[in-house]
Short mmCIF file of C-alpha atoms and ligand atoms in Angstrom, two decimals:
data_model
loop_
_atom_site.label_atom_id
_atom_site.label_comp_id
_atom_site.label_asym_id
_atom_site.label_seq_id
_atom_site.Cartn_x
_atom_site.Cartn_y
_atom_site.Cartn_z
CA MET A 105 -36.81 -12.19 2.05
CA LYS A 106 -34.61 -11.44 -0.92
CA ILE A 107 -32.40 -9.22 1.17
CA SER A 108 -32.08 -11.46 4.19
CA ALA A 109 -30.86 -14.32 1.97
CA ARG A 110 -27.79 -12.17 1.26
CA LEU A 111 -27.14 -11.24 4.83
CA PRO A 112 -24.49 -13.01 6.82
CA SER A 113 -25.71 -15.51 9.28
CA GLY A 114 -23.32 -17.75 11.10
CA PRO A 115 -20.66 -16.60 13.49
CA TRP A 116 -20.08 -13.09 12.10
CA ARG A 117 -21.75 -10.86 14.64
CA SER A 118 -19.53 -7.83 15.07
CA PRO A 119 -21.67 -4.67 14.98
CA LEU A 120 -18.74 -2.77 13.48
CA ARG A 121 -18.84 -4.58 10.15
CA GLY A 122 -20.51 -2.67 7.37
CA PRO A 123 -19.86 -0.87 4.11
CA TRP A 124 -18.53 2.26 5.78
CA LEU A 125 -15.78 0.58 7.78
CA THR A 126 -14.82 -1.64 4.84
CA SER A 127 -14.68 1.43 2.59
CA VAL A 128 -12.39 3.33 4.95
CA PHE A 129 -9.86 0.47 4.91
CA GLY A 130 -10.45 0.09 1.17
CA LEU A 131 -9.70 3.76 0.55
CA VAL A 132 -6.34 3.52 2.33
CA LEU A 133 -5.43 0.47 0.25
CA LEU A 134 -6.71 2.20 -2.89
CA ILE A 135 -4.08 4.88 -2.34
CA GLY A 136 -1.32 2.60 -1.08
CA ILE A 137 -1.45 -0.35 -3.48
CA PRO A 138 -0.85 1.65 -6.69
CA VAL A 139 2.22 3.17 -5.00
CA LEU A 140 3.45 -0.34 -4.16
CA PHE A 141 2.80 -1.47 -7.74
CA LEU A 142 4.57 1.51 -9.30
CA THR A 143 7.64 1.40 -7.05
CA GLY A 144 7.78 -2.36 -7.59
CA LEU A 145 7.77 -2.01 -11.37
CA LEU A 146 10.47 0.65 -11.16
CA SER A 147 12.54 -1.63 -8.97
CA TYR A 148 12.47 -4.26 -11.74
CA ALA A 149 13.60 -1.72 -14.31
CA ALA A 150 16.49 -0.76 -12.02
CA TYR A 151 17.71 -4.35 -11.88
CA ASN A 152 18.59 -4.24 -15.62
CA PRO A 153 16.38 -7.24 -16.41
CA ASP A 154 17.27 -7.11 -20.11
CA LEU A 155 20.75 -8.13 -19.00
CA SER A 156 19.50 -11.49 -17.77
CA PRO A 157 20.40 -14.23 -17.02
CA VAL A 158 22.77 -12.68 -14.49
CA ASN A 159 20.59 -9.86 -13.20
CA ASP A 160 16.86 -10.32 -12.81
CA LYS A 161 16.19 -13.85 -14.03
CA THR A 162 12.41 -13.56 -14.44
CA PRO A 163 11.62 -15.36 -17.71
CA ASP A 164 9.09 -14.14 -20.29
CA LYS A 165 8.98 -10.54 -19.27
CA GLY A 166 8.29 -9.69 -22.91
CA LEU A 167 4.61 -9.02 -22.36
CA LEU A 168 4.59 -7.87 -18.74
CA GLY A 169 7.86 -6.03 -19.15
CA PHE A 170 6.56 -3.79 -21.94
CA TYR A 171 7.26 -0.77 -19.76
CA LEU A 172 10.92 -1.54 -19.04
CA PHE A 173 13.36 1.24 -19.83
CA SER A 174 17.02 2.05 -19.32
CA TRP A 175 17.18 2.92 -15.64
CA PRO A 176 19.11 6.21 -15.26
CA THR A 177 22.08 6.90 -12.98
CA ARG A 178 20.61 10.16 -11.73
CA PRO A 179 19.37 11.36 -9.38
CA TYR A 180 21.71 9.09 -7.45
CA TRP A 181 19.24 8.75 -4.54
CA LEU A 182 16.15 7.73 -6.53
CA TYR A 183 16.51 3.98 -6.09
CA ARG A 184 17.11 4.45 -2.38
CA VAL A 185 13.86 6.42 -2.03
CA ASN A 186 11.94 4.09 -4.35
CA GLN A 187 12.88 0.97 -2.45
CA GLY A 188 12.51 2.56 0.98
CA VAL A 189 8.95 3.57 0.04
CA HIS A 190 8.14 0.16 -1.48
CA VAL A 191 9.28 -1.91 1.50
CA THR A 192 8.22 0.47 4.29
CA LEU A 193 4.78 1.09 2.80
CA GLY A 194 4.30 -2.64 2.18
CA ILE A 195 4.99 -3.39 5.85
CA VAL A 196 2.94 -0.46 7.14
CA LEU A 197 -0.12 -1.52 5.12
CA VAL A 198 -0.22 -5.01 6.67
CA PRO A 199 -2.59 -4.05 9.54
CA VAL A 200 -4.88 -2.26 7.04
CA LEU A 201 -4.89 -5.32 4.78
CA LEU A 202 -5.72 -7.61 7.70
CA ALA A 203 -8.44 -5.23 8.92
CA LYS A 204 -9.94 -5.05 5.44
CA LEU A 205 -9.96 -8.86 5.22
CA TRP A 206 -11.53 -9.07 8.68
CA SER A 207 -14.21 -6.59 7.68
CA VAL A 208 -15.30 -8.60 4.63
CA VAL A 209 -14.77 -12.07 6.00
CA PRO A 210 -18.51 -13.01 6.03
CA LYS A 211 -18.57 -12.39 2.27
CA LEU A 212 -15.80 -14.89 1.71
CA PHE A 213 -17.97 -17.65 3.20
CA THR A 214 -21.41 -16.84 1.72
CA LEU A 215 -23.67 -19.72 0.68
CA PRO A 216 -24.50 -20.79 -1.93
CA PRO A 217 -20.96 -20.12 -3.20
CA VAL A 218 -22.15 -19.23 -6.71
CA ARG A 219 -25.57 -17.85 -7.63
CA SER A 220 -25.08 -16.74 -11.24
CA VAL A 221 -22.46 -16.23 -13.91
CA GLY A 222 -21.96 -12.63 -12.78
CA HIS A 223 -21.64 -13.76 -9.19
CA ALA A 224 -19.15 -16.46 -10.21
CA LEU A 225 -16.97 -13.89 -11.98
CA ASP A 226 -17.22 -11.58 -9.00
CA ARG A 227 -16.13 -14.37 -6.67
CA LEU A 228 -13.28 -15.36 -8.96
CA SER A 229 -12.00 -11.79 -8.95
CA LEU A 230 -12.26 -11.81 -5.14
CA LEU A 231 -10.25 -15.03 -5.01
CA LEU A 232 -7.50 -13.46 -7.13
CA LEU A 233 -7.74 -10.29 -5.06
CA VAL A 234 -7.49 -11.93 -1.65
CA GLY A 235 -5.12 -14.68 -2.79
CA GLY A 236 -2.98 -12.28 -4.80
CA GLY A 237 -2.84 -9.76 -1.95
CA ILE A 238 -1.84 -12.31 0.67
CA PHE A 239 0.70 -13.81 -1.75
CA GLU A 240 2.34 -10.46 -2.58
CA PHE A 241 2.55 -9.28 1.02
CA LEU A 242 3.79 -12.66 2.23
CA THR A 243 6.49 -13.14 -0.41
CA GLY A 244 7.63 -9.55 0.02
CA ILE A 245 7.87 -9.76 3.80
CA LEU A 246 9.55 -13.17 3.81
CA ASN A 247 12.06 -11.82 1.34
CA VAL A 248 13.00 -8.71 3.29
CA GLN A 249 13.00 -10.43 6.66
CA LEU A 250 14.61 -13.77 5.92
CA ASP A 251 16.71 -12.64 3.00
CA TYR A 252 15.91 -14.73 -0.01
CA ILE A 253 14.43 -17.93 1.26
CA PHE A 254 13.34 -18.47 -2.35
CA PRO A 255 16.74 -18.62 -4.02
CA GLY A 256 16.52 -17.04 -7.44
CA SER A 257 12.76 -17.48 -7.64
CA PHE A 258 11.56 -14.56 -5.52
CA TYR A 259 11.68 -12.14 -8.43
CA PRO A 260 9.46 -14.10 -10.84
CA LEU A 261 7.02 -15.00 -8.05
CA HIS A 262 6.68 -11.44 -6.81
CA PHE A 263 6.62 -9.99 -10.35
CA TYR A 264 3.97 -12.29 -11.83
CA GLY A 265 2.01 -12.12 -8.57
CA ALA A 266 2.04 -8.33 -8.75
CA TRP A 267 0.39 -8.33 -12.17
CA VAL A 268 -2.28 -10.82 -11.09
CA PHE A 269 -2.92 -8.89 -7.88
CA PHE A 270 -3.01 -5.50 -9.56
CA GLY A 271 -5.32 -6.82 -12.29
CA ALA A 272 -7.69 -8.09 -9.60
CA VAL A 273 -7.44 -4.80 -7.70
CA THR A 274 -8.34 -2.88 -10.86
CA ALA A 275 -11.38 -5.10 -11.50
CA HIS A 276 -12.42 -4.83 -7.87
CA VAL A 277 -12.16 -1.04 -7.89
CA ALA A 278 -14.16 -0.85 -11.12
CA LEU A 279 -16.90 -3.03 -9.58
CA ARG A 280 -16.97 -1.43 -6.14
CA LEU A 281 -15.92 2.21 -6.46
CA GLY A 282 -19.47 3.56 -6.68
CA ARG A 283 -20.59 1.61 -3.64
CA THR A 284 -17.45 2.62 -1.72
CA TRP A 285 -18.00 6.27 -2.52
CA ARG A 286 -21.66 6.12 -1.39
CA ALA A 287 -20.68 4.29 1.78
CA LEU A 288 -18.04 6.87 2.65
CA ARG A 289 -20.44 9.74 2.07
CA GLY A 290 -23.16 7.99 4.04
CA ARG A 291 -21.48 8.57 7.40
CA ASN A 292 -19.64 11.52 8.83
CA VAL A 293 -16.11 10.48 9.69
CA TRP A 294 -15.71 13.18 12.37
CA ALA A 295 -18.93 12.13 14.06
CA GLU A 296 -17.70 8.53 13.90
CA LEU A 297 -14.42 9.52 15.56
CA ARG A 298 -16.36 11.12 18.43
CA THR A 299 -18.54 8.07 19.03
CA SER A 300 -17.54 5.92 21.98
CA ARG A 301 -18.22 2.23 22.40
CA THR A 302 -21.53 2.74 24.19
CA GLY A 303 -22.84 4.94 21.38
CA THR A 304 -21.74 2.50 18.67
CA ARG A 305 -24.62 1.09 16.57
CA PRO A 306 -24.48 -1.31 13.63
CA GLU A 307 -24.67 0.22 10.18
CA PRO A 308 -28.20 0.06 8.74
CA PRO A 309 -29.09 -3.32 7.17
CA ASP A 310 -28.44 -3.36 3.43
CA ASP A 311 -27.64 -5.81 0.66
CA SER A 312 -23.87 -5.46 0.96
CA GLY A 313 -23.57 -8.74 2.82
CA LEU A 314 -21.42 -7.06 5.46
CA VAL A 315 -23.85 -5.91 8.15
CA SER A 316 -24.72 -8.61 10.69
CA THR A 317 -28.38 -9.62 10.95
CA HIS A 318 -28.05 -10.41 14.64
CA PRO A 319 -25.24 -8.15 15.84
CA ALA A 320 -23.62 -8.69 19.20
CA ALA A 321 -23.10 -5.79 21.62
CA PRO A 322 -20.07 -3.70 20.64
CA THR A 323 -16.81 -4.51 22.40
CA MET A 324 -15.14 -1.47 20.86
CA SER A 325 -16.12 1.61 18.86
CA ARG A 326 -15.33 2.18 15.19
CA ARG A 327 -12.99 4.86 16.45
CA GLY A 328 -11.29 2.17 18.52
CA ALA A 329 -11.03 -0.17 15.55
CA LEU A 330 -9.57 2.53 13.31
CA GLY A 331 -7.24 3.61 16.11
CA MET A 332 -6.02 0.07 16.66
CA VAL A 333 -5.23 -0.40 12.99
CA GLY A 334 -3.67 3.07 12.75
CA LEU A 335 -1.50 2.49 15.81
CA GLY A 336 -0.47 -0.90 14.42
CA SER A 337 0.65 0.73 11.19
CA LEU A 338 2.38 3.54 13.06
CA ALA A 339 4.25 1.06 15.25
CA LEU A 340 5.40 -0.88 12.19
CA PHE A 341 6.51 2.37 10.58
CA VAL A 342 8.57 3.31 13.64
CA VAL A 343 10.36 -0.05 13.79
CA THR A 344 10.96 -0.23 10.02
CA ALA A 345 11.60 3.18 8.48
CA GLY A 346 14.91 3.73 10.28
CA GLN A 347 16.61 1.12 8.11
CA SER A 348 16.07 3.36 5.07
CA LEU A 349 16.14 6.79 6.67
CA GLY A 350 19.39 6.05 8.46
CA GLY A 351 21.16 8.31 10.93
CA PRO A 352 20.15 7.94 14.58
CA LEU A 353 16.81 6.42 13.45
CA ARG A 354 18.67 3.26 12.39
CA ARG A 355 18.60 2.22 16.05
CA THR A 356 14.80 2.28 16.10
CA ALA A 357 14.56 -0.13 13.16
CA LEU A 358 13.87 -3.17 15.35
CA LEU A 359 12.48 -5.13 12.41
CA ALA A 360 15.49 -4.40 10.20
CA PRO A 361 17.26 -7.63 9.37
CA HIS A 362 20.55 -5.84 8.63
CA GLY A 363 22.81 -3.44 10.46
CA ARG A 364 20.81 -1.80 13.19
CA SER A 365 24.10 -0.89 14.86
CA PRO A 366 26.74 -1.39 12.18
CA GLY A 367 29.54 -0.13 14.39
CA GLY A 368 31.75 2.90 13.90
CA GLY A 369 34.72 3.81 11.76
CA PRO A 370 35.04 4.02 7.99
CA GLY A 371 33.30 0.66 7.45
CA GLY A 372 30.54 1.42 9.96
CA PHE A 373 27.54 0.94 7.69
CA PRO A 374 25.33 -2.11 7.17
CA VAL A 375 26.65 -5.26 5.55
CA ASN A 376 24.48 -7.67 3.62
CA LYS A 377 26.68 -10.75 3.10
CA THR A 378 29.87 -10.82 5.13
CA ALA A 379 33.20 -12.07 3.75
CA GLY A 380 32.81 -15.10 6.01
CA TYR A 381 29.34 -15.84 4.66
CA ALA A 382 30.62 -15.55 1.08
CA ARG A 383 33.54 -17.85 2.06
CA ILE A 384 36.18 -15.36 0.95
CA ARG A 385 39.49 -16.75 2.30
CA ALA A 386 42.44 -14.61 3.34
CA ARG A 387 44.59 -16.15 0.62
CA ASP A 388 42.02 -15.15 -2.03
CA VAL A 389 42.62 -11.50 -1.27
CA ASP A 390 46.32 -11.42 -0.34
CA ASP A 391 49.09 -9.99 -2.55
CA SER A 392 48.35 -12.62 -5.19
CA TRP A 393 44.94 -11.03 -5.92
CA GLN A 394 44.63 -9.66 -9.45
CA LEU A 395 41.93 -7.94 -11.42
CA VAL A 396 41.39 -9.31 -14.92
CA VAL A 397 39.89 -6.79 -17.33
CA GLY A 398 38.58 -8.01 -20.70
CA GLY A 399 37.54 -5.81 -23.57
CA ARG A 400 37.36 -5.12 -27.29
CA ASP A 401 38.50 -7.89 -29.67
CA GLY A 402 39.71 -10.10 -26.85
CA ALA A 403 41.88 -7.37 -25.26
CA ARG A 404 42.89 -8.42 -21.76
CA VAL A 405 44.75 -6.61 -19.00
CA THR A 406 45.71 -7.92 -15.58
CA LEU A 407 46.20 -5.46 -12.73
CA SER A 408 47.54 -5.92 -9.21
CA LEU A 409 46.15 -3.87 -6.36
CA ASP A 410 49.25 -1.62 -6.45
CA GLN A 411 48.77 -1.03 -10.16
CA LEU A 412 45.12 -0.14 -9.58
CA ARG A 413 46.15 2.30 -6.87
CA ARG A 414 48.50 4.04 -9.29
CA LEU A 415 45.70 4.70 -11.80
CA PRO A 416 43.85 8.05 -11.41
CA GLN A 417 41.69 7.87 -8.29
CA HIS A 418 38.29 9.55 -8.12
CA GLY A 419 35.73 9.99 -5.35
CA ALA A 420 31.95 9.78 -5.16
CA GLY A 421 29.48 10.15 -2.28
CA LEU A 422 26.92 7.39 -2.83
CA PRO A 423 24.64 5.17 -0.72
CA ILE A 424 24.11 1.42 -0.89
CA ALA A 425 20.39 0.77 -1.30
CA CYS A 426 19.32 -2.86 -1.12
CA VAL A 427 16.23 -4.23 -2.85
CA GLU A 428 15.22 -5.36 0.65
CA GLY A 429 14.55 -1.74 1.55
CA TRP A 430 17.43 -0.97 3.91
CA SER A 431 20.01 1.51 2.76
CA THR A 432 23.05 3.37 3.97
CA GLU A 433 23.65 7.08 4.13
CA ASN A 434 26.04 8.43 1.49
CA GLN A 435 29.50 6.93 1.90
CA HIS A 436 32.59 8.50 0.41
CA TRP A 437 34.01 5.98 -2.06
CA GLU A 438 37.37 6.29 -3.82
CA GLY A 439 38.76 4.22 -6.64
CA VAL A 440 39.15 3.88 -10.38
CA ARG A 441 36.44 4.99 -12.79
CA LEU A 442 34.82 2.11 -14.68
CA ALA A 443 35.12 4.24 -17.83
CA ASP A 444 38.90 4.52 -17.27
CA LEU A 445 39.19 0.74 -16.93
CA ALA A 446 37.23 0.35 -20.19
CA GLY A 447 39.80 2.68 -21.74
CA LEU A 448 42.56 0.19 -20.88
CA VAL A 449 40.94 -2.51 -23.04
CA GLY A 450 40.09 -0.69 -26.23
CA TYR A 451 37.09 1.45 -25.33
CA ASP A 452 38.55 4.95 -25.15
CA THR A 453 35.20 6.56 -25.90
CA ASP A 454 31.58 5.46 -25.43
CA PRO A 455 32.32 2.31 -23.42
CA PRO A 456 29.71 -0.49 -23.49
CA GLY A 457 28.23 -2.26 -20.48
CA VAL A 458 30.34 -4.53 -18.32
CA PHE A 459 29.98 -8.00 -16.87
CA VAL A 460 31.31 -8.04 -13.31
CA GLU A 461 32.41 -11.22 -11.52
CA SER A 462 33.39 -11.71 -7.92
CA ILE A 463 36.09 -14.08 -6.75
CA GLN A 464 33.33 -15.50 -4.55
CA ARG A 465 32.62 -19.10 -5.57
CA GLY A 466 28.90 -19.64 -5.92
CA GLY A 467 26.14 -17.60 -4.31
CA ALA A 468 23.25 -15.81 -5.95
CA PHE A 469 24.94 -12.43 -6.30
CA ARG A 470 28.52 -13.24 -7.26
CA ALA A 471 28.09 -11.64 -10.70
CA ALA A 472 26.10 -8.78 -12.22
CA ALA A 473 25.86 -6.90 -15.50
CA LEU A 474 25.93 -3.10 -15.75
CA ARG A 475 24.61 -1.02 -18.64
CA ASP A 476 26.62 1.37 -20.75
CA ASN A 477 25.02 4.41 -19.06
CA GLN A 478 26.19 3.03 -15.72
CA VAL A 479 29.74 2.48 -16.95
CA ARG A 480 29.87 5.97 -18.47
CA ASP A 481 28.79 7.84 -15.33
CA PRO A 482 31.92 9.44 -13.84
CA ARG A 483 30.76 8.45 -10.34
CA SER A 484 30.73 4.73 -11.21
CA LEU A 485 33.83 3.29 -9.59
CA LEU A 486 35.74 0.17 -8.89
CA ALA A 487 36.14 1.34 -5.31
CA LEU A 488 39.30 0.54 -3.35
CA ARG A 489 38.59 2.77 -0.37
CA VAL A 490 35.59 4.04 1.59
CA ASN A 491 35.42 6.97 4.00
CA GLY A 492 39.18 7.53 3.83
CA ALA A 493 40.29 3.96 4.55
CA VAL A 494 40.92 0.74 2.64
CA LEU A 495 37.70 -1.31 2.22
CA THR A 496 36.96 -3.66 5.10
CA PRO A 497 36.77 -7.37 4.20
CA ASP A 498 32.98 -7.32 4.64
CA HIS A 499 32.57 -4.34 2.30
CA GLY A 500 34.45 -6.10 -0.49
CA TYR A 501 38.23 -5.75 -0.03
CA PRO A 502 40.23 -5.42 -2.21
CA ALA A 503 37.79 -3.91 -4.73
CA ARG A 504 34.06 -3.47 -5.19
CA ILE A 505 31.69 -1.83 -7.65
CA ILE A 506 29.73 1.28 -6.70
CA VAL A 507 27.25 2.79 -9.17
CA PRO A 508 24.89 5.77 -8.61
CA ASN A 509 21.16 5.05 -8.36
CA ALA A 510 21.62 1.29 -8.69
CA PRO A 511 20.15 -1.46 -6.49
CA GLY A 512 22.73 -2.71 -3.99
CA VAL A 513 22.81 -6.09 -5.69
CA LEU A 514 24.62 -4.52 -8.68
CA ASN A 515 27.44 -3.26 -6.41
CA THR A 516 29.46 -6.47 -6.57
CA LYS A 517 32.00 -7.03 -3.78
CA TRP A 518 35.37 -8.85 -3.93
CA VAL A 519 35.61 -8.22 -7.67
CA GLY A 520 37.99 -10.44 -9.67
CA ARG A 521 37.04 -9.87 -13.29
CA LEU A 522 35.48 -7.17 -15.45
CA THR A 523 34.50 -7.95 -19.05
CA PHE A 524 33.47 -4.88 -21.02
CA GLY A 525 31.02 -5.51 -23.86
CA ALA A 526 29.72 -8.73 -22.26
CA THR A 527 26.55 -9.55 -20.36
CA THR A 528 27.50 -13.09 -19.33
CA ALA A 529 30.67 -14.99 -18.48
CA GLY A 530 32.50 -15.45 -21.75
CA GLY A 531 29.57 -13.97 -23.70
CA HIS A 532 29.49 -10.73 -25.62
CA ALA A 533 26.66 -8.27 -25.96
N1 MTE B 174 30.20 -10.82 -4.32
C1 MTE B 174 29.05 -10.34 -3.80
N2 MTE B 174 28.75 -9.01 -3.95
C2 MTE B 174 27.61 -8.51 -3.41
C3 MTE B 174 26.69 -9.34 -2.74
C4 MTE B 174 27.02 -10.72 -2.60
O1 MTE B 174 26.28 -11.52 -2.00
N3 MTE B 174 28.20 -11.18 -3.14
N4 MTE B 174 25.53 -8.80 -2.23
C5 MTE B 174 25.04 -7.58 -2.90
C6 MTE B 174 23.91 -6.96 -2.23
S1 MTE B 174 22.41 -7.75 -2.39
C7 MTE B 174 24.02 -5.75 -1.59
S2 MTE B 174 22.65 -4.98 -0.95
C8 MTE B 174 25.32 -5.08 -1.40
C9 MTE B 174 25.56 -4.76 0.06
O2 MTE B 174 26.78 -4.10 0.23
P1 MTE B 174 27.38 -3.95 1.68
O3 MTE B 174 27.35 -5.29 2.33
O4 MTE B 174 28.74 -3.37 1.57
O5 MTE B 174 26.48 -2.98 2.41
O6 MTE B 174 26.38 -5.87 -1.88
C10 MTE B 174 26.14 -6.55 -3.11
N5 MTE B 174 27.37 -7.17 -3.55
MO1 MO B 175 20.81 -6.34 -1.68
#
């Protein structure tokens, strides 16, 4: 009777549930979740969090941010790939996550809830695992689909949640890897994929708590269940990946919140916040517009658009890659090197980082801080033109930042002020 006390009674009667099916879903997540964790951590490093409070505002990263490093400017496409993988994989794994939860659902409702100290710890780790997983996937998806419904707080939530979730995943893997491995070896996957519904039998009774004691007749085969989940993931991939891969595939990105058909011409690539959304008025960017550049020992230079155009112009082919996963193909930007602008205010060599402010009043992303390595890269520009034409209003006319291998959020549009050697308004590094 010892065994039957651990077996699910109650409404859970699917004959498909069992250690093998759970382990197959678990194996996919075991490969996918570390990739999500790693690309997520890299994404934080890329946001220059040590230049808070303007960039990533997550407080107390001291302990959890032990790994942070100076994010490089090359290869210029790395952030685009990193974020495309993070967001696309996160979305594609949703059906697998749901299937895994479905497969273990009887375990989440076992009675009595706690049998021993060991069992209590095991259940607590499951709570953090299931809760943490749902929390991470939900905050991530809400963020990419509804753009920042948690103003300013998405980053800390998703960052702290990631550590809790990954800690629970690690504990879970340590506790279950042996059992998973045995379960996977216990059945032949190819034989399983050849078994139709009528040939489908429950897994043998065991003490896993997953196999039903009074299984119902199968309504689908394991092959069918795996196929349904696989097709779900494939469908999500097809309607998501185009937003990062770009080209003609952009049209297939039905789930992409931005720029599925961004139009043609030089400004024909996706826009995050439009000039209208940012409440940029025509008179803010007419002939009265000026760029204020601050620098060493209070040096200050004011430049009109004509004066900027008379400075040496340089080009760079760079994408915009948003933290939300969508990105553009390389665009050809032209403008003034950030390093040259630093040279106008006392930093002829080895310029420091720069604090960039938009003329936009308010809004989460009106300012950003760049590191010295970003300022020094010859491809880092205050861009005045893109693809052979003056910037469109939505892409930041009269001037915007473009930096290689940086998250889109650092490419400030409608720039009004640059302060070299500062990381906050009025502050100095
Ligand atoms: N002033 C200002 N600059 C901004 C933003 C903003 O909201 N305001 N959004 C940033 C974000 S999050 C991204 S992804 C890029 C998008 O650039 P694009 O709209 O030209 O594609 O602009 C960045 N620059
Ligand atoms: Mo972004």
